[in-house]
mmCIF file of C-alpha atoms and ligand atoms in Angstrom:
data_model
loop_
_atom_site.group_PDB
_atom_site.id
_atom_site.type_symbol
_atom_site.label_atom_id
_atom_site.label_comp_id
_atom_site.label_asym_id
_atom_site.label_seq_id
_atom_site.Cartn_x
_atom_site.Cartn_y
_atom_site.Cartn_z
ATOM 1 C CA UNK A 1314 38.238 -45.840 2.110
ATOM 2 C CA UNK A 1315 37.476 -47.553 -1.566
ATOM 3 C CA UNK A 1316 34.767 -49.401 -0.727
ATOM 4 C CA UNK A 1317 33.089 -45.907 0.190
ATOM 5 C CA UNK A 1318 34.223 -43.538 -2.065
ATOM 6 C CA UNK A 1319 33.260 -46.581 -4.646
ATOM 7 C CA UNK A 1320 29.749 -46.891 -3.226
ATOM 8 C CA UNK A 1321 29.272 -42.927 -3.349
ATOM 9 C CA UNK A 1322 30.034 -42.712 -6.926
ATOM 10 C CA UNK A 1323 27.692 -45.499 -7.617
ATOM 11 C CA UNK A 1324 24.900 -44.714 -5.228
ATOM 12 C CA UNK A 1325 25.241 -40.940 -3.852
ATOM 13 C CA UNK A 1326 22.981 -37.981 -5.785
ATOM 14 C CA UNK A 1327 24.219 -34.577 -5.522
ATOM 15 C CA UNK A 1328 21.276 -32.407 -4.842
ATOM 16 C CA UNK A 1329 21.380 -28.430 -5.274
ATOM 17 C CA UNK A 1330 23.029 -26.471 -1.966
ATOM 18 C CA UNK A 1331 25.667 -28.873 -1.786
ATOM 19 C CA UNK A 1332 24.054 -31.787 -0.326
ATOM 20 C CA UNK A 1333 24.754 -34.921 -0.836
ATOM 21 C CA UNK A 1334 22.438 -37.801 -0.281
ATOM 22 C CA UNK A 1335 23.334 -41.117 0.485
ATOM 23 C CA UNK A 1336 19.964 -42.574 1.353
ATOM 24 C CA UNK A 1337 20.796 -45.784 -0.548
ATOM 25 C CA UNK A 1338 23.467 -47.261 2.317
ATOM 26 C CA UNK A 1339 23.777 -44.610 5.145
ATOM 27 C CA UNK A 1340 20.973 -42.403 5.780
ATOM 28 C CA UNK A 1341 17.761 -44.265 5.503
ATOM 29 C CA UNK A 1342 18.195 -47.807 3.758
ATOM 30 C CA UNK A 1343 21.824 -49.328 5.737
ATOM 31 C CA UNK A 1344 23.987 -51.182 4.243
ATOM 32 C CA UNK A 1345 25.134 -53.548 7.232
ATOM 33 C CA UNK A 1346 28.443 -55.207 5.340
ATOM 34 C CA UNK A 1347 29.579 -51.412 4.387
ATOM 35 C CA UNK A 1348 28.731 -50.040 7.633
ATOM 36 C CA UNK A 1349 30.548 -52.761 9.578
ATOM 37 C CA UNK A 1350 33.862 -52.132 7.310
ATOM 38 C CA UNK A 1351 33.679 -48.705 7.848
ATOM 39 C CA UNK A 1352 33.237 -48.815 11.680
ATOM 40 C CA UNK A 1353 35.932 -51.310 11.879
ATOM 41 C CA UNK A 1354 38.017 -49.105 10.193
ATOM 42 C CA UNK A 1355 37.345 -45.585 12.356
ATOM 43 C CA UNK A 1356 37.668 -48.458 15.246
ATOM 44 C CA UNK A 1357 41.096 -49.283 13.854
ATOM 45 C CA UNK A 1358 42.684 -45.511 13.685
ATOM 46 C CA UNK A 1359 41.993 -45.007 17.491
ATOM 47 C CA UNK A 1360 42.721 -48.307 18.634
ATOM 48 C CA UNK A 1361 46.074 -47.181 20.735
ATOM 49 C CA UNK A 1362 44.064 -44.790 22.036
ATOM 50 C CA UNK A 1363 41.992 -46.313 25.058
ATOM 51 C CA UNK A 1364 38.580 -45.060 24.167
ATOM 52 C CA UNK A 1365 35.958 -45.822 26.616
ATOM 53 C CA UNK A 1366 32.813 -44.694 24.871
ATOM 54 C CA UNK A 1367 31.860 -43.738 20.986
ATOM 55 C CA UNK A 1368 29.275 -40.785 21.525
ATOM 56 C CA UNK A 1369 27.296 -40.023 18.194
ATOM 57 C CA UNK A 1370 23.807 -38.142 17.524
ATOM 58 C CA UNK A 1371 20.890 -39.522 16.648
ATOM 59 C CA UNK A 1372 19.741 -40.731 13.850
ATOM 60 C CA UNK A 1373 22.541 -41.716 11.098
ATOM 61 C CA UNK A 1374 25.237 -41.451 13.316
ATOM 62 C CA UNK A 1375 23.730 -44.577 15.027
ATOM 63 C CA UNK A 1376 24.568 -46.719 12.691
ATOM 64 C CA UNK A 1377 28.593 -46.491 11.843
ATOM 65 C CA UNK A 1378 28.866 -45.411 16.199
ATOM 66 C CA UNK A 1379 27.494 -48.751 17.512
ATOM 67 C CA UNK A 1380 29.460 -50.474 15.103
ATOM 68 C CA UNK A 1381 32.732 -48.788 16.161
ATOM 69 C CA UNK A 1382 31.865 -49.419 19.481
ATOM 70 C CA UNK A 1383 31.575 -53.176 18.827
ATOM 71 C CA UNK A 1384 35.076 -53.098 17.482
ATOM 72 C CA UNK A 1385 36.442 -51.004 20.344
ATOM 73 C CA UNK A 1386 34.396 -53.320 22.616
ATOM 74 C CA UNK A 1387 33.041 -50.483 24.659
ATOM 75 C CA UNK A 1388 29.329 -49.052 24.880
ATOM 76 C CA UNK A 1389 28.280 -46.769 22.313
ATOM 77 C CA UNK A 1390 25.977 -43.599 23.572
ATOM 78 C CA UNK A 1391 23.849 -41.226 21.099
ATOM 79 C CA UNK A 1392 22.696 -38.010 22.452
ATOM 80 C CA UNK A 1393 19.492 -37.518 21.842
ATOM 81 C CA UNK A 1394 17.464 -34.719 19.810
ATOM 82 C CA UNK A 1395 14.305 -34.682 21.903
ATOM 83 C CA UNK A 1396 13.875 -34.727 25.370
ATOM 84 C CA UNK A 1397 12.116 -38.306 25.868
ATOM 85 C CA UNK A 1398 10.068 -39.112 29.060
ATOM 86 C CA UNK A 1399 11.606 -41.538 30.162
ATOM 87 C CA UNK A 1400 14.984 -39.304 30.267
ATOM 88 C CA UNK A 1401 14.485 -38.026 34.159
ATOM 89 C CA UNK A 1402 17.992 -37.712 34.981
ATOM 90 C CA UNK A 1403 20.107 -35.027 34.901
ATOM 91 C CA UNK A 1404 21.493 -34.173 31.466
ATOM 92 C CA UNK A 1405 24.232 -33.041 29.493
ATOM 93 C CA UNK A 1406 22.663 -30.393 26.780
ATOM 94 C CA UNK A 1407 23.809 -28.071 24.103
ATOM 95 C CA UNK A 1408 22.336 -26.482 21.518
ATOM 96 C CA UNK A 1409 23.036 -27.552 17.501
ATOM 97 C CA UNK A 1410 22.052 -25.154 14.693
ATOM 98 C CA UNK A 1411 21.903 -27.658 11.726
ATOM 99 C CA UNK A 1412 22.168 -26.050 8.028
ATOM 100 C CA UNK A 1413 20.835 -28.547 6.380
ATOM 101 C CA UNK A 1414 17.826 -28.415 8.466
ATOM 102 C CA UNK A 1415 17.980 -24.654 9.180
ATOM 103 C CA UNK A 1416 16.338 -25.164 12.878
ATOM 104 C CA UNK A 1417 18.605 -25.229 16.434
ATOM 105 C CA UNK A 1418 17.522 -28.493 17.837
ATOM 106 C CA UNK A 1419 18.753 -29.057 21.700
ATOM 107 C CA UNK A 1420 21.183 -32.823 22.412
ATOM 108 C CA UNK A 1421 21.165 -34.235 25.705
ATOM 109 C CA UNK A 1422 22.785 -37.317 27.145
ATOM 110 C CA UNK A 1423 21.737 -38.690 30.513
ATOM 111 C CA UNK A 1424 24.827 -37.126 32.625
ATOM 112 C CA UNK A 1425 24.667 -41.047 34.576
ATOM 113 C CA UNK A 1426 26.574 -41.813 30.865
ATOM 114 C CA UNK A 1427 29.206 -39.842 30.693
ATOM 115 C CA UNK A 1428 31.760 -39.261 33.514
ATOM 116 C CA UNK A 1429 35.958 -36.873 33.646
ATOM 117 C CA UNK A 1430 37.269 -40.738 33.468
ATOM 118 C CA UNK A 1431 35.574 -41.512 29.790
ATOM 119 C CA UNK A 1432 37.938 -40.690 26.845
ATOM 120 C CA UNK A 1433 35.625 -40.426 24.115
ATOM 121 C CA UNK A 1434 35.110 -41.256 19.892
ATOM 122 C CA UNK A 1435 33.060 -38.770 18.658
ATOM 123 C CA UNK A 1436 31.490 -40.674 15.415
ATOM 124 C CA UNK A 1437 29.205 -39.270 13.161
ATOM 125 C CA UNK A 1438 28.022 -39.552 9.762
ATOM 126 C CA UNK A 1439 28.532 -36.135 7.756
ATOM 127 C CA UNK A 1440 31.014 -33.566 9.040
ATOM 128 C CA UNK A 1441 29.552 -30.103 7.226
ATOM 129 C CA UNK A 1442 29.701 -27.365 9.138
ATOM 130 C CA UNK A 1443 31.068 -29.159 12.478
ATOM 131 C CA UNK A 1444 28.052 -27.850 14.570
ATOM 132 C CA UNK A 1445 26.748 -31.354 15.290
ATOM 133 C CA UNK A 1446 30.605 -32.586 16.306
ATOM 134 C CA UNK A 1447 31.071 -29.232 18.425
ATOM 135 C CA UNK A 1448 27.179 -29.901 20.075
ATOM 136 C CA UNK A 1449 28.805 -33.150 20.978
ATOM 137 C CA UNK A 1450 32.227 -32.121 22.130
ATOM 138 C CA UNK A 1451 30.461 -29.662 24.672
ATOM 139 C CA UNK A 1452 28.107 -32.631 25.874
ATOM 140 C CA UNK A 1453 31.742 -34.306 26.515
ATOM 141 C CA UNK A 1454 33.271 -31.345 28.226
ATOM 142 C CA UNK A 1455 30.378 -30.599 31.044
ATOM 143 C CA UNK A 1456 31.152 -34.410 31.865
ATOM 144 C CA UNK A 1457 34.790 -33.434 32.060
ATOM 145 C CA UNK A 1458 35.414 -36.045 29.555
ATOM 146 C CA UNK A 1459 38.401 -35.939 27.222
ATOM 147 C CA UNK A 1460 37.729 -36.206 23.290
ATOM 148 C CA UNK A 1461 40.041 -38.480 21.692
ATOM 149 C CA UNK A 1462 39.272 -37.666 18.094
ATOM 150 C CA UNK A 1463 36.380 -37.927 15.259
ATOM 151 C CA UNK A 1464 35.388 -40.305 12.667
ATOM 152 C CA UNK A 1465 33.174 -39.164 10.009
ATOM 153 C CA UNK A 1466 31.836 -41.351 7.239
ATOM 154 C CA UNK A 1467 31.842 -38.389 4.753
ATOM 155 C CA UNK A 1468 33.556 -35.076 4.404
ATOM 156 C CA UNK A 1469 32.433 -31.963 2.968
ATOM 157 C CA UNK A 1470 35.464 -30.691 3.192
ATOM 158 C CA UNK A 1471 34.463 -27.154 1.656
ATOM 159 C CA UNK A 1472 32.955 -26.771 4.716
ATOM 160 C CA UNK A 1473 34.505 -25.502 7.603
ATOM 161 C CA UNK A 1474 33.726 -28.440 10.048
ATOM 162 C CA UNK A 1475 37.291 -29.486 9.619
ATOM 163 C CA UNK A 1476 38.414 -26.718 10.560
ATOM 164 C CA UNK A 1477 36.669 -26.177 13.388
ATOM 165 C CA UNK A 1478 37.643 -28.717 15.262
ATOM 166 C CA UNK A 1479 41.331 -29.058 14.553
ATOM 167 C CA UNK A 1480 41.538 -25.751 16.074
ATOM 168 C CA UNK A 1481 40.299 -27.271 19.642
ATOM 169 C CA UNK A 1482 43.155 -29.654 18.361
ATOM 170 C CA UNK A 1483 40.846 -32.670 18.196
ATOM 171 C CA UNK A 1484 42.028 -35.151 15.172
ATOM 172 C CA UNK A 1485 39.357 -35.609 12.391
ATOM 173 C CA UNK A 1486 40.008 -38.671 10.594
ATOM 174 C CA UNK A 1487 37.416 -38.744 7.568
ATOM 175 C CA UNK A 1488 36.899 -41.997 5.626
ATOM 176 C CA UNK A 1489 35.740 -40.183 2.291
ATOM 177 C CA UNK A 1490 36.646 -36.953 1.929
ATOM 178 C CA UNK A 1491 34.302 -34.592 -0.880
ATOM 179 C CA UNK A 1492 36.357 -31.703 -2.204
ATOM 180 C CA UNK A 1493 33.042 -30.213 -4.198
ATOM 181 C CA UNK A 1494 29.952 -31.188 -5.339
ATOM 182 C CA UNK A 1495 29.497 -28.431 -8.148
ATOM 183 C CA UNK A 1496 27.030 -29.209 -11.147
ATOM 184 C CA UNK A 1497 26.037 -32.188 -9.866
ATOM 185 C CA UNK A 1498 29.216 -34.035 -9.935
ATOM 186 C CA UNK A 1499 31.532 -35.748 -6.677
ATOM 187 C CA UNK A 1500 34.900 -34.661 -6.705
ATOM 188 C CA UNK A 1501 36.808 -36.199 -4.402
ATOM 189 C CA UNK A 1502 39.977 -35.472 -2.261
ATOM 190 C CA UNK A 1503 41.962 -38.489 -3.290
ATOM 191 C CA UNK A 1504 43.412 -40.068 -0.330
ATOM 192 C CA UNK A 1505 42.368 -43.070 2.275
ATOM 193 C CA UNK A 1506 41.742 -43.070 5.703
HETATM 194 P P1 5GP B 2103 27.296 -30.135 10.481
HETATM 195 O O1 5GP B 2103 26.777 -29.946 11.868
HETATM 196 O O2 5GP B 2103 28.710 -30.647 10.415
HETATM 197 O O3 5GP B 2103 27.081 -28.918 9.609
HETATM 198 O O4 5GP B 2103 26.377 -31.221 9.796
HETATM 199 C C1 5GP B 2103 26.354 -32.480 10.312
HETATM 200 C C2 5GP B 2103 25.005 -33.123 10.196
HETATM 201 O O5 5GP B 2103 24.219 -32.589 9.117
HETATM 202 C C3 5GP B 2103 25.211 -34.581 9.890
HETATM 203 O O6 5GP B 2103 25.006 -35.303 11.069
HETATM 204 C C4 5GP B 2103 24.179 -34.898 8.832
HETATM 205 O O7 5GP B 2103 23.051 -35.446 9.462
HETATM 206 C C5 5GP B 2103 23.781 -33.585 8.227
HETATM 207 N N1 5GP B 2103 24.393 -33.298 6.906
HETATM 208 C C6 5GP B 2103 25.260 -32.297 6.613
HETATM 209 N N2 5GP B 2103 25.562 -32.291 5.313
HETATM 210 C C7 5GP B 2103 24.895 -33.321 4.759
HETATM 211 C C8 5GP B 2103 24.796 -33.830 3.405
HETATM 212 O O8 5GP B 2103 25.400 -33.330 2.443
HETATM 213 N N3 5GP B 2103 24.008 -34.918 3.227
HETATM 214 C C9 5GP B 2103 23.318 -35.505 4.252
HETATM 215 N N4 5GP B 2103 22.599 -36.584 3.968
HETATM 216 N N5 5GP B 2103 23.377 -35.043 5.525
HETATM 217 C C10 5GP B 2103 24.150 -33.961 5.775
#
């Protein structure tokens, strides 16, 4: 998607590990006009396909989820990273090891949220390593949900996320997709979601 791949170039910093941060207009300070193109457009690739939820993860998946779910018209549902209080249903959990982070972190969703009729966008904003999207697609399966597919703001696609989850044979539509981020410097896989 131009407008992204145009607003990473301008705005995203490479930092060392092969991280890329994109605090400007998607993981701290939100661009609304972007973020509302781009969840339009992951709305737009699975609109034949009768999603009934978009399921993200807290925190930046918010964001692009809620406003694919607008576009899809259905509710939008982000599992959670900590157990809150006021959570005293049963729950959907599974455990996410995040590199980045380097700490497992437990994701639950109130099981009242999820049910074997939803068929489920998994949205998120970074597909890495794919732990976060395969933390999510097990939250899906002990509903007995089906996963429809994955839209991800940004690629790292020399990770093995990808990868990952095409072989549960789950399509991964990317909007930007990052073939390295050596010395500092955004190459990009050139083609458009
Ligand atoms: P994964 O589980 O696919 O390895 O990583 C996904 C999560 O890690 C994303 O939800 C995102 O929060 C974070 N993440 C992974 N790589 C990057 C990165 O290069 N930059 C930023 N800002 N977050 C990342």
């Amino acid at each position: 998607m131009k407008e992204l791949t145009d607003r990473i170039k301008n705005n995203g910093r490479v930092l060392g590990e092969g991280v890329l941060k994109v605090d400007e207009f998607i993981t701290h300070q939100v661009d609304p006009e972007l973020m509302d193109a781009m969840g339009k457009r992951l709305a737009e690739v699975f609109a034949d396909k009768k999603i009934t939820k978009v399921v993200t993860i807290e925190a930046s998946g918010i964001a692009p989820a809620v406003y694919a779910a607008q576009a899809l018209n259905v509710p939008m549902i982000f599992a959670r990273k900590s157990k809150s209080l006021t959570m005293d249903e049963e729950l959907l959990t599974a455990s996410v090891y995040s590199f980045t982070k380097q700490v497992t972190s437990t994701i639950s969703i109130s099981r009242k949220f999820l049910s074997a009729e939803d068929n489920v966008l998994l949205v998120d904003d970074f597909l890495a390593n794919g732990q976060a999207a395969k933390g999510l697609i097990e939250l899906c399966q002990q509903a007995g949900a089906s996963v429809a597919g994955i839209g991800i703001l940004i690629e790292k696609s020399f990770q093995d996320g990808r990868q990952l989850i095409e072989d549960m044979n789950i399509p991964v539509v990317s909007l930007a997709r990052i073939a390295s981020l050596h010395d500092g410097k955004i190459i990009f896989i050139e083609e458009d979601a």
